XYZ file of C-alpha atoms in Angstrom:
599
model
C 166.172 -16.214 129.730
C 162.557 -14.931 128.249
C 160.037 -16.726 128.742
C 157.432 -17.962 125.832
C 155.080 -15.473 124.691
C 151.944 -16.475 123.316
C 148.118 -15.043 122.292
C 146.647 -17.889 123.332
C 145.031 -17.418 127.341
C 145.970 -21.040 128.484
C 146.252 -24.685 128.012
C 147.323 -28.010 129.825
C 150.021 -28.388 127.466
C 151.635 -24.622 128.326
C 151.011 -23.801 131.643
C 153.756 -20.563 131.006
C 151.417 -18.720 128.794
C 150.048 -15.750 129.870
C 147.066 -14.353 128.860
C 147.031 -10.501 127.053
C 150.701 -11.082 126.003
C 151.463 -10.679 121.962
C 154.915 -11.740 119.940
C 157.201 -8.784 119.485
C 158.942 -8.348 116.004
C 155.733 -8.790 114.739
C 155.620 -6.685 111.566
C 152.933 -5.234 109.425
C 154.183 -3.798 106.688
C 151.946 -4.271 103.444
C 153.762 -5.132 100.118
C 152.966 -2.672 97.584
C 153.284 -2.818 93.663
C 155.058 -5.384 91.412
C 158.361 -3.561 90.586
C 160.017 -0.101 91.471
C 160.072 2.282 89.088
C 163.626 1.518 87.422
C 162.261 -1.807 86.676
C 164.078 -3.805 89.981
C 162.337 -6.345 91.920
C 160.424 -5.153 94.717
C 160.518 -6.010 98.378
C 160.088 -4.509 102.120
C 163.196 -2.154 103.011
C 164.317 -5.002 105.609
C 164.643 -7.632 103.223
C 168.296 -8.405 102.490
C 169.444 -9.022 98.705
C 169.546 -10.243 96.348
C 170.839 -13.467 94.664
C 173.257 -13.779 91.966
C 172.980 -13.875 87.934
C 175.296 -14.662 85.022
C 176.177 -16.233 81.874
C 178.331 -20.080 81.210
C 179.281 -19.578 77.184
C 180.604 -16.712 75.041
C 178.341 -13.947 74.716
C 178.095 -10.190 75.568
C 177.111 -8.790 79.011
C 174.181 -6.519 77.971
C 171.782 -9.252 79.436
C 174.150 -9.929 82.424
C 173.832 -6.670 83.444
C 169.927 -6.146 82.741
C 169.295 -9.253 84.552
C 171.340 -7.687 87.553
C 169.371 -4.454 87.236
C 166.142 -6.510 87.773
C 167.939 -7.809 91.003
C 168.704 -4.760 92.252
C 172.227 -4.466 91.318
C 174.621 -6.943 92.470
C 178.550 -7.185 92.022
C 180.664 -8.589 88.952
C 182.793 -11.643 90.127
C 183.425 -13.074 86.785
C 183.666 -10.935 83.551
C 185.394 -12.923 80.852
C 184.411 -13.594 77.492
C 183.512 -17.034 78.148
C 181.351 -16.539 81.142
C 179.671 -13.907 83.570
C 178.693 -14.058 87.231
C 177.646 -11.109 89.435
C 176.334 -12.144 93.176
C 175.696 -11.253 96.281
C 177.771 -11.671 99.619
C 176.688 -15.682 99.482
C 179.321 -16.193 97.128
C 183.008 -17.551 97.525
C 185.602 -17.077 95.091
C 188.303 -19.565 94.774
C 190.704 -21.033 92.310
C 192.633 -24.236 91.552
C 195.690 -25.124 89.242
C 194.881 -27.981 86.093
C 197.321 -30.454 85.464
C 198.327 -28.667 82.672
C 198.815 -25.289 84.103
C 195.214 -24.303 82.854
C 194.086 -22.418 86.348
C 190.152 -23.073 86.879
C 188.519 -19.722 88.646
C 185.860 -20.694 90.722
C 182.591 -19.171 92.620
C 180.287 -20.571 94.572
C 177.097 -19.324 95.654
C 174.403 -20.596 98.364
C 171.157 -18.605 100.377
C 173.229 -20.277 103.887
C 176.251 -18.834 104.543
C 179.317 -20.783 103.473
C 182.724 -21.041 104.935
C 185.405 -18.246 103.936
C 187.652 -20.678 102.282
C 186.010 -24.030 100.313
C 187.763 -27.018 98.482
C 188.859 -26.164 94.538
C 186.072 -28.725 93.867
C 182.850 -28.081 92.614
C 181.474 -31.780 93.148
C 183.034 -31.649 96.783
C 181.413 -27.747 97.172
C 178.589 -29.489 95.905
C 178.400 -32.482 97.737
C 179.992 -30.787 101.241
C 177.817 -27.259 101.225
C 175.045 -28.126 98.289
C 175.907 -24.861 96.990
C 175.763 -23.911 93.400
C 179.096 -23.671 91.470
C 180.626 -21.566 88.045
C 183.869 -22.903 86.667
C 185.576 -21.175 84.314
C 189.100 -22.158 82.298
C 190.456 -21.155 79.032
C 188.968 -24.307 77.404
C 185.313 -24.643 78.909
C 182.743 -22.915 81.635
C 180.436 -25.437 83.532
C 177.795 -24.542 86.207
C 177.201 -27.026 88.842
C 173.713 -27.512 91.104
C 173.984 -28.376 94.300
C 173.739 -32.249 95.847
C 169.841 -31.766 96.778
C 168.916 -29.171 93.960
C 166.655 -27.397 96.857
C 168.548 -23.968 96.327
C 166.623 -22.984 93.275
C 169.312 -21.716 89.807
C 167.485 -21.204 86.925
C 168.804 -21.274 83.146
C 167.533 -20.290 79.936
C 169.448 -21.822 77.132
C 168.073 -19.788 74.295
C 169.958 -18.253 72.286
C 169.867 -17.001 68.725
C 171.124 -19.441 65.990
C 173.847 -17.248 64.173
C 175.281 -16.539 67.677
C 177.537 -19.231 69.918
C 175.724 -21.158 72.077
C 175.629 -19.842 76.148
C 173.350 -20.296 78.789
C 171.611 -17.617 81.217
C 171.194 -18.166 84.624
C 169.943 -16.831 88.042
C 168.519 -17.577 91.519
C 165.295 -15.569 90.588
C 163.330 -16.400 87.113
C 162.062 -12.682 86.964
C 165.588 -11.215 85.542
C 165.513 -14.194 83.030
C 162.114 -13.851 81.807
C 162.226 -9.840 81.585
C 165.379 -10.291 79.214
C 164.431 -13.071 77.021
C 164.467 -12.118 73.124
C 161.101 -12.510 71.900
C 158.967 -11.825 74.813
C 157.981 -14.688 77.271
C 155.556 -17.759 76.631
C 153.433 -19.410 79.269
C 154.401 -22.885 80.051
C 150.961 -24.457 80.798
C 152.088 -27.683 81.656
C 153.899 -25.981 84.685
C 150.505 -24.410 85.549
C 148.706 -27.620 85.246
C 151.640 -29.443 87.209
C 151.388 -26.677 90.046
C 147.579 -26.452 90.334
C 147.236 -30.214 90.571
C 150.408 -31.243 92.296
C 151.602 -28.293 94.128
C 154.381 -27.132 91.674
C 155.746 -28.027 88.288
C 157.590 -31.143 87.291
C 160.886 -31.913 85.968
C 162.976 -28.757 86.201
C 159.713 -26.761 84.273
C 158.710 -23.171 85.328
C 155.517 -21.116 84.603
C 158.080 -19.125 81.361
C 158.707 -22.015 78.277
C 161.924 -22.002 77.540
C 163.178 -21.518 80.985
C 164.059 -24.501 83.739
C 165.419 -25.381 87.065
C 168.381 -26.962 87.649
C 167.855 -30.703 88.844
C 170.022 -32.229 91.709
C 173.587 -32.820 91.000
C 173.306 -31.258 87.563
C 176.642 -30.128 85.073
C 176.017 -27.521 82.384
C 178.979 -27.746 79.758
C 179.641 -25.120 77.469
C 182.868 -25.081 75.257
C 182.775 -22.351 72.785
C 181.648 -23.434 69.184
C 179.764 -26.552 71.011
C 176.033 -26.687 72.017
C 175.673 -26.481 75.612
C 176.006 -30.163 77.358
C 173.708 -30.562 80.573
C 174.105 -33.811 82.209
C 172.002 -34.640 85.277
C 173.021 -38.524 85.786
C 174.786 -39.731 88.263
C 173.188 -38.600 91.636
C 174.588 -39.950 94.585
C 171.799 -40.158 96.521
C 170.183 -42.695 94.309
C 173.472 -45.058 94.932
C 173.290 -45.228 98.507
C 172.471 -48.975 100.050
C 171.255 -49.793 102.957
C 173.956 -51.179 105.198
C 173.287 -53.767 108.009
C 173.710 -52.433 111.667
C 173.257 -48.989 110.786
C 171.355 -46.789 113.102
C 170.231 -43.730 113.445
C 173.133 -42.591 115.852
C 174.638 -41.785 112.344
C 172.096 -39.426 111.560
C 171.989 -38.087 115.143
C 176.010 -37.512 114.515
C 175.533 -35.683 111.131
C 172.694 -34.137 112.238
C 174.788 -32.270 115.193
C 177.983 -31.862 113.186
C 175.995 -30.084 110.539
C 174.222 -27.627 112.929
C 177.483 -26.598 114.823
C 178.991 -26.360 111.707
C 176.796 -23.518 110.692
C 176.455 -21.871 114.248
C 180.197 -21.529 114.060
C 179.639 -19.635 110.821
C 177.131 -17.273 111.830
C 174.196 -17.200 114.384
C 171.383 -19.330 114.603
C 167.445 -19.261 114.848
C 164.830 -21.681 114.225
C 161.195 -22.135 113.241
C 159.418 -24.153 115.038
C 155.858 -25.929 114.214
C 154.143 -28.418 116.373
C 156.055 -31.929 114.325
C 159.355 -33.811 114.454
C 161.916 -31.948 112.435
C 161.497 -28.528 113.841
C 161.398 -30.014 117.441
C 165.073 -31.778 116.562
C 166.527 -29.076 114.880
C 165.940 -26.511 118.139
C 166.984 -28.801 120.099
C 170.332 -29.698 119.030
C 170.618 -25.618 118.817
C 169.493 -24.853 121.808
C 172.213 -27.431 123.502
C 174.482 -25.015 121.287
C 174.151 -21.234 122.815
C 170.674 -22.063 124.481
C 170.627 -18.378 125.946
C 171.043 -16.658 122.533
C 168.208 -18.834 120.780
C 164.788 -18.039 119.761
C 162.170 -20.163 117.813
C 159.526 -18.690 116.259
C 156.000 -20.305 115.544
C 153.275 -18.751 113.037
C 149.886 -20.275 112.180
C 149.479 -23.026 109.577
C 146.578 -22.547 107.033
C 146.678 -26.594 106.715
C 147.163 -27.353 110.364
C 145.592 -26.254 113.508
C 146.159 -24.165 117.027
C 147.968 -27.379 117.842
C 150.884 -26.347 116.811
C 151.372 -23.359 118.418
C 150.213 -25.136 121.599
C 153.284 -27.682 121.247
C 156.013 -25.314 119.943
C 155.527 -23.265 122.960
C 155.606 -26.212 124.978
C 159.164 -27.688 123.874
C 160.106 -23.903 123.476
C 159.711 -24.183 127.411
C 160.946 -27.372 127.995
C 164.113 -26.347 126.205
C 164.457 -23.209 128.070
C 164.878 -20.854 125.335
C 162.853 -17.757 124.203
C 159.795 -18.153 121.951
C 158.242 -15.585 119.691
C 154.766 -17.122 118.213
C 153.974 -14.258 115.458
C 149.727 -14.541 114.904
C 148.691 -14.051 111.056
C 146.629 -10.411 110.873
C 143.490 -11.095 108.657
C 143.720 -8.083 107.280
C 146.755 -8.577 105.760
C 146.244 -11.772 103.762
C 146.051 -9.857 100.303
C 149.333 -8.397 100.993
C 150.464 -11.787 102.064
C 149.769 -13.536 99.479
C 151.266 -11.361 96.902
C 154.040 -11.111 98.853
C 154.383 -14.923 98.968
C 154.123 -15.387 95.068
C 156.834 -12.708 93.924
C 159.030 -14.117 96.631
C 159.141 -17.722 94.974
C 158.395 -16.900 91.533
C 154.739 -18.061 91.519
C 156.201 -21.430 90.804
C 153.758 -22.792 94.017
C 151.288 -21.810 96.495
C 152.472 -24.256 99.492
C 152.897 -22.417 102.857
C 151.755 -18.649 102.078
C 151.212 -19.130 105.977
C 154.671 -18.510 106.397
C 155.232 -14.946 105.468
C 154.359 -13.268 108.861
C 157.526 -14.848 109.748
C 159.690 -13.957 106.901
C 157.827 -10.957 108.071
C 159.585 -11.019 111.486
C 162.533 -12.533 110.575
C 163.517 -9.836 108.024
C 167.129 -8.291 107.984
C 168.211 -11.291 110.889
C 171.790 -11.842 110.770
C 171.189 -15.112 111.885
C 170.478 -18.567 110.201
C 167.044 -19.508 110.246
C 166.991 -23.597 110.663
C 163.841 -25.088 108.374
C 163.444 -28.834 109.005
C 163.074 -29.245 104.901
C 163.492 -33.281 103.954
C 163.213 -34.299 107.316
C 160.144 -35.980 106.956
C 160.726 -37.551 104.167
C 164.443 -39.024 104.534
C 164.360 -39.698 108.628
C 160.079 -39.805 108.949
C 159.178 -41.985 106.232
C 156.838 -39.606 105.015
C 154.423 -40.993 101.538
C 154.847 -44.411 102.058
C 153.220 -46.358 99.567
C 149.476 -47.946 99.564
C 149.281 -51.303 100.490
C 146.602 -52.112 97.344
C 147.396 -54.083 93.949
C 146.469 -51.255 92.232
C 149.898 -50.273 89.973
C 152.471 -48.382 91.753
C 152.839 -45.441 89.694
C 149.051 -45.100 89.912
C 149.167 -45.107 93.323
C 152.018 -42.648 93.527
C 150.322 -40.135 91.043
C 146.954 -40.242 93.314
C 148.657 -39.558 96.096
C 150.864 -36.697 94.562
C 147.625 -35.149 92.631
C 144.857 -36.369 95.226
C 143.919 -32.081 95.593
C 142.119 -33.638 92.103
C 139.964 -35.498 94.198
C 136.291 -33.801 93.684
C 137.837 -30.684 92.107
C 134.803 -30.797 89.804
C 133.052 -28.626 92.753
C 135.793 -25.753 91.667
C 137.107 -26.362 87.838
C 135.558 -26.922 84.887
C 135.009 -30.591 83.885
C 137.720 -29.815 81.010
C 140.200 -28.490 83.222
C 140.057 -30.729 85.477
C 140.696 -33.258 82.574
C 143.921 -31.147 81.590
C 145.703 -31.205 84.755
C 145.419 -34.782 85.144
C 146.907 -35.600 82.037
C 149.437 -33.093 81.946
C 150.616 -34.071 85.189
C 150.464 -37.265 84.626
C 152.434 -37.671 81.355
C 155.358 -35.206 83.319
C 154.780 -37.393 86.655
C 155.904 -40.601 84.820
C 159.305 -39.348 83.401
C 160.104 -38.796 86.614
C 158.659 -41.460 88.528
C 158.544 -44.493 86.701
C 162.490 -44.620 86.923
C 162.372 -45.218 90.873
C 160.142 -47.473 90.352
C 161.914 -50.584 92.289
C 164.338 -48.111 94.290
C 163.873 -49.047 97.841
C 163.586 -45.637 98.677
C 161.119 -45.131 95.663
C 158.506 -43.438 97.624
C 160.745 -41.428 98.683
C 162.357 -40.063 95.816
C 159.251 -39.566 94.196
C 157.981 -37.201 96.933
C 160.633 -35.583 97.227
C 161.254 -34.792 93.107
C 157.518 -34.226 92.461
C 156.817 -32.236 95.612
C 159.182 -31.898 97.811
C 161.795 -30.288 95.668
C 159.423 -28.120 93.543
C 157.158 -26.760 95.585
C 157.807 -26.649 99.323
C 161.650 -26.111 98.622
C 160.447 -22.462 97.978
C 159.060 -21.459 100.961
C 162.588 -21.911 102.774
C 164.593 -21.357 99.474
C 162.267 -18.509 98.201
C 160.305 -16.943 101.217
C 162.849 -17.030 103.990
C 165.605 -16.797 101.805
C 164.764 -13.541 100.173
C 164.460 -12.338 103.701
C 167.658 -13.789 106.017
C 169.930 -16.388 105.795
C 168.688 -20.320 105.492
C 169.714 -23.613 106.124
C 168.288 -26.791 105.963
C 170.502 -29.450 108.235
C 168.063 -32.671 106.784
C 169.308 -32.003 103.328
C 172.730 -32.412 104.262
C 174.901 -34.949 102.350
C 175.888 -36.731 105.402
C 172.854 -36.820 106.715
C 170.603 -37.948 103.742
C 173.520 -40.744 103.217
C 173.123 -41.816 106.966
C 169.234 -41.702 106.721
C 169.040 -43.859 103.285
C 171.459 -46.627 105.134
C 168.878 -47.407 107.502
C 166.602 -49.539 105.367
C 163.082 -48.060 104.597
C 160.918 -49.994 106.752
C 162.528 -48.989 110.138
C 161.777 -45.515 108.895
C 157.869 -45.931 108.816
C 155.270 -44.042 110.649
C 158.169 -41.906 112.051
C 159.629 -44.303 114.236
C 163.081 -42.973 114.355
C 162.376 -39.493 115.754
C 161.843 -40.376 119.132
C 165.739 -42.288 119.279
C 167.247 -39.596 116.987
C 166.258 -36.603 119.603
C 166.533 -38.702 122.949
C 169.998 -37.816 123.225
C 169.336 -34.510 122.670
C 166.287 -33.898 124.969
C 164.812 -36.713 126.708
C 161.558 -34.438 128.141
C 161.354 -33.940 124.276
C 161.488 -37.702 122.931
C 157.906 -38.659 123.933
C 155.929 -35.416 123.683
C 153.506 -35.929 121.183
C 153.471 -34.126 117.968
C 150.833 -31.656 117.079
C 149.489 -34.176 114.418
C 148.895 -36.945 116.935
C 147.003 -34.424 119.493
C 144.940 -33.317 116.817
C 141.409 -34.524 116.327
C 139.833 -35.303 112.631
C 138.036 -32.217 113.059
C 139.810 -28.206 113.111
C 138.647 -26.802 116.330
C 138.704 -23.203 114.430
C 139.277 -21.969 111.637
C 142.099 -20.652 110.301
C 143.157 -17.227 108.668
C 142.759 -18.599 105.192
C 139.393 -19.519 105.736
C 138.254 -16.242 107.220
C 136.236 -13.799 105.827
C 138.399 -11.386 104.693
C 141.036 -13.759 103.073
C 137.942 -15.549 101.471
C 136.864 -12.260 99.885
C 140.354 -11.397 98.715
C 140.876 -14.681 96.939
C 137.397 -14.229 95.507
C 137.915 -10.946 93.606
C 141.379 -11.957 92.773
C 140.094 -15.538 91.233
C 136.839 -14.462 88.977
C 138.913 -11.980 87.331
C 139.412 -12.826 83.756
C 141.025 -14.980 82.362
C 141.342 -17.388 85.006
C 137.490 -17.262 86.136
C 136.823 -18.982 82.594
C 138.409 -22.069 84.553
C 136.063 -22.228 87.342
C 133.451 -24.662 87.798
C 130.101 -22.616 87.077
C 128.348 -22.869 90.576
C 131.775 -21.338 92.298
C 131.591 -18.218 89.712
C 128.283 -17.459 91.278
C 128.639 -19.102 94.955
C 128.580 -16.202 97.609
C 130.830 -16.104 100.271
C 130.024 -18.345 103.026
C 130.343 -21.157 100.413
C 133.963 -20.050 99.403
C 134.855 -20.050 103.069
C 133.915 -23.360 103.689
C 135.896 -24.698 100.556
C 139.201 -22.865 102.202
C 138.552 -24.653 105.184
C 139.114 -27.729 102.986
C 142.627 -29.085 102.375
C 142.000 -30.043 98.747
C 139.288 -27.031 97.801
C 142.175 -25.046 99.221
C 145.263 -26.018 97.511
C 143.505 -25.463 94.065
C 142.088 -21.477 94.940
C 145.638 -20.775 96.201
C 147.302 -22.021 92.834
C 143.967 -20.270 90.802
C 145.035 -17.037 92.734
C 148.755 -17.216 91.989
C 148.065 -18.139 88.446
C 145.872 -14.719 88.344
C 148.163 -12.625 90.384
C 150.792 -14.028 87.957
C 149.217 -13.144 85.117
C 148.796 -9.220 86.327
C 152.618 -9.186 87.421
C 153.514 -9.711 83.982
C 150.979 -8.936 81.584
C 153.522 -6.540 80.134
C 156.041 -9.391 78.880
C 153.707 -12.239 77.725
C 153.159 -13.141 74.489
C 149.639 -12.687 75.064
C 148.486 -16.524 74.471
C 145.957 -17.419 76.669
C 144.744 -20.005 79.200
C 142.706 -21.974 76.621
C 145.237 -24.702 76.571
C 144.042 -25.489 80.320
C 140.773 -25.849 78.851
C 141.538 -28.420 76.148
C 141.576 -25.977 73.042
C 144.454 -25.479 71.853
């Protein structure tokens, strides 16, 4: 059994870590480039592909196939007139007889590895596996999203008026925008959603034209019809609370779920300083505790407080620890590499890649504690104010707005708000009364597109992923409990008792942590200040800056990056730029004048 490494000399709260001793696995390697030569995506040697691509409708497979030359080149499953799908070795073929002796073929696709055989049912593969779904039978082809929606499947439904009606799809939105007729468009309501709220709202991307697939949605297509998407009907929304539940449920699910996947395949696990991580390696590590490692990075939001408690319940579970330190120097590269990987649709946790770093060409499962803090923690509760509760919602969603006057333009700012805004209350104001409102609403407006990416996007393009909290059963058992026992957390310590009992009453990084960062962190430095300087003054996107940050010098930028808010809105500035460079050789040209109010 290895003991925990760590950079860090000492501390009271890891008494095993020795001083001199760095992570192994660590790796360096810079990304390089936007896109090989032949016009495929680009990515380290280690990284594993791909993703899958295809077509629900009649239509011809030139853009099939150029979409899976973008990939990298991925495998034909389906090739019939009525639909297309090539994939990688996620996918699961199956087939089930109609009533009428009309057999539906079936495959189903997911970034965490799925059992060899599933049910004929894409609502059950859905609902059991949240994996994405093509159906095809001599009468119709229908795509179907997975039960969470956190396994990113983009469409584009556009297609030209004299021809019948299909829809394009694919894990990535690169292959999609590269083959759409016409050239691609900016969708500046999708920048405006992700540089005030973290990523864009309801199913939008940074390319017009193309969207996300919501939760639990159907795409119909029956040949000589228009294409019928249907997203109502989510089952999550229908769960009530039931008297007497508990969270032994959850624990239950929770366990089943993991051991479930560990019987499919290896496991490994990130762990931060918090809740879900902590539960998650510890109902693995009661699994094959010998064969387990956790693995810990920095956090550009958080502080050394995390790595202090990972390596603690690291060795209070007895398993081996790998803590893999951010290199300054390699922010640039970082970065980049962060944006390709989850299709510059947000700039949440660019902290992560040194891990997907490490973790590159794993054959095991990585376990990400996604949704755990918001279905089990309670996370976003509301205000208690008599202000209106969508205004209070939208604040808290787009409070990196707060004082952003000291790094946009007055008229930007203006933009974002009510871009956001308008987007923010389609989605919002139905959940309204939901007892689970606050909820919902963090997890559709933030949750789901934005930080979904960094497991979903990141790690996924890297190794295998899974995310346990997302799980049907376990979200169901979660929403039973009624929301106020969930507040503040107070069900984590019960939920991992049985589990680890050294574990239940640790405290969490967060509650360790005082107001103010002890250091700074690698975002904040003074190389990763300079990189995000050059790369945000370029034209056009220095014309959105307020004036005084054009000409601030560098000490000033740092201290803004050592700012949550000041932060979040450089990072989505620099993706927006890096964006923009990426590809400058399939937009329509239109500029970011819309994000200044003109035009």
């Amino acid at each position: 059994m290895g003991k925990p490494r760590h950079p860090f000399e000492s501390c009271p709260l890891c008494p095993t870590m020795r001083p001199g001793v760095g992570p192994i696995g660590c790796r360096r390697e810079r990304m390089r480039g936007g896109r090989r030569q032949d016009g495929a995506m680009q990515g380290d040697r280690s990284r594993r592909t791909l993703g899958m691509c295809g077509r629900v409708g009649p239509g011809d497979r030139s853009r099939v196939d150029a979409m899976s030359d973008v990939l990298g080149g991925v495998r034909g499953l389906i090739d019939q007139p009525g639909a297309a799908l090539r994939a990688d070795a996620g996918s699961v073929r199956w087939a089930a007889p109609d009533t009428d002796a009309n057999q539906h073929t079936g495959v189903s696709w997911s970034p965490t590895p799925l059992p060899a055989s599933l049910p004929p049912d894409d609502s059950r593969i859905a609902r059991e596996h949240d994996a994405f779904s093509l159906v095809v039978d001599s009468r119709a082809a229908r795509l179907h999203s997975g039960i969470s929606g956190a396994v990113p499947i983009y469409m584009d439904a556009g297609s030209a008026p004299d021809k019948d009606p299909h829809v394009h799809f694919c894990s990535r939105i690169e292959p999609l925008a590269r083959t759409q007729a016409g050239g691609a468009r900016p969708d500046w309501d999708a920048w405006a959603h992700i540089l005030a709220a973290g990523g864009p709202l309801g199913g939008r991307t940074v390319f017009a034209g193309i969207h996300r697939m919501q939760p639990w949605s159907r795409i119909t297509v029956t040949p000589g019809s228009a294409p019928e998407v249907n997203s109502t009907g989510w089952p999550w929304l229908d769960v009530d609370a039931v008297s007497g539940a508990s969270v032994d449920t959850v624990r239950d699910a929770l366990a089943e779920t993991v051991s479930a996947l560990g019987m499919r395949q290896g496991l490994t696990c990130l762990l931060s300083g918090g809740w879900d991580s902590r539960v998650l390696t510890a109902i693995a590590s009661g699994l094959v505790p010998e064969q387990l490692t956790a693995w810990t990075t920095s956090s550009d939001t958080g502080t050394v407080m995390e790595e202090l408690v990972a390596a603690k319940v690291a060795g209070m579970l007895g398993i081996q620890h790998e803590i893999v330190p951010p290199v300054r120097d390699d922010f640039g590269a970082d970065l980049e590499h962060f944006a390709r990987s989850v299709d510059y649709q947000t700039s949440f946790h660019v902290w992560l890649v040194p891990l997907a770093r490490a973790l590159a060409g794993t054959s095991r499962t990585v376990l990400d504690g996604l949704g755990g803090g918001l279905f089990v923690g309670g996370a976003f509760p509301d205000e208690d104010s008599e202000r209106p509760i969508l205004d209070r919602r939208f604040d808290r969603l787009a409070r990196y707005l707060h004082g952003a006057e000291e790094i946009l333009d007055a008229r930007v700012v203006e933009q974002l708000r009510e871009r956001t805004r308008a987007s923010f209350d389609t989605v919002a104001a139905p959940l309204v009364n939901h007892p689970f409102g606050s909820t919902f609403t963090a997890y559709l407006t933030r949750t789901l597109p934005g930080i979904s990416l960094a497991p979903y996007g990141l790690l996924s393009s890297a190794t295998p992923v899974a995310t346990p909290f997302l799980d049907d059963a376990v979200v169901r058992a979660a929403l039973a409990i009624p929301a106020e026992q969930h507040a503040d957390g107070r069900l984590y310590p019960e939920l991992l008792r049985p589990f680890a009992p050294q574990l239940a009453d640790l405290p969490t990084a967060l509650e360790l942590t005082p107001q103010e960062r002890p250091h700074q962190r690698r975002v904040s430095s003074a190389e990763a200040a300079r990189v995000l300087r050059d790369i945000v003054t370029r034209e056009p996107v220095r014309q959105l800056l307020s004036p005084e940050l054009v000409v601030a010098d560098l000490d000033i930028w740092r201290k803004y990056l050592n700012l949550t808010r000041p932060q979040h809105l450089i990072r989505g500035l620099a993706t927006l730029s890096l964006w923009l460079d990426h590809y400058e050789d399939v937009l329509d040209g239109s500029g970011i004048d819309a994000l200044l109010g003109r035009g």
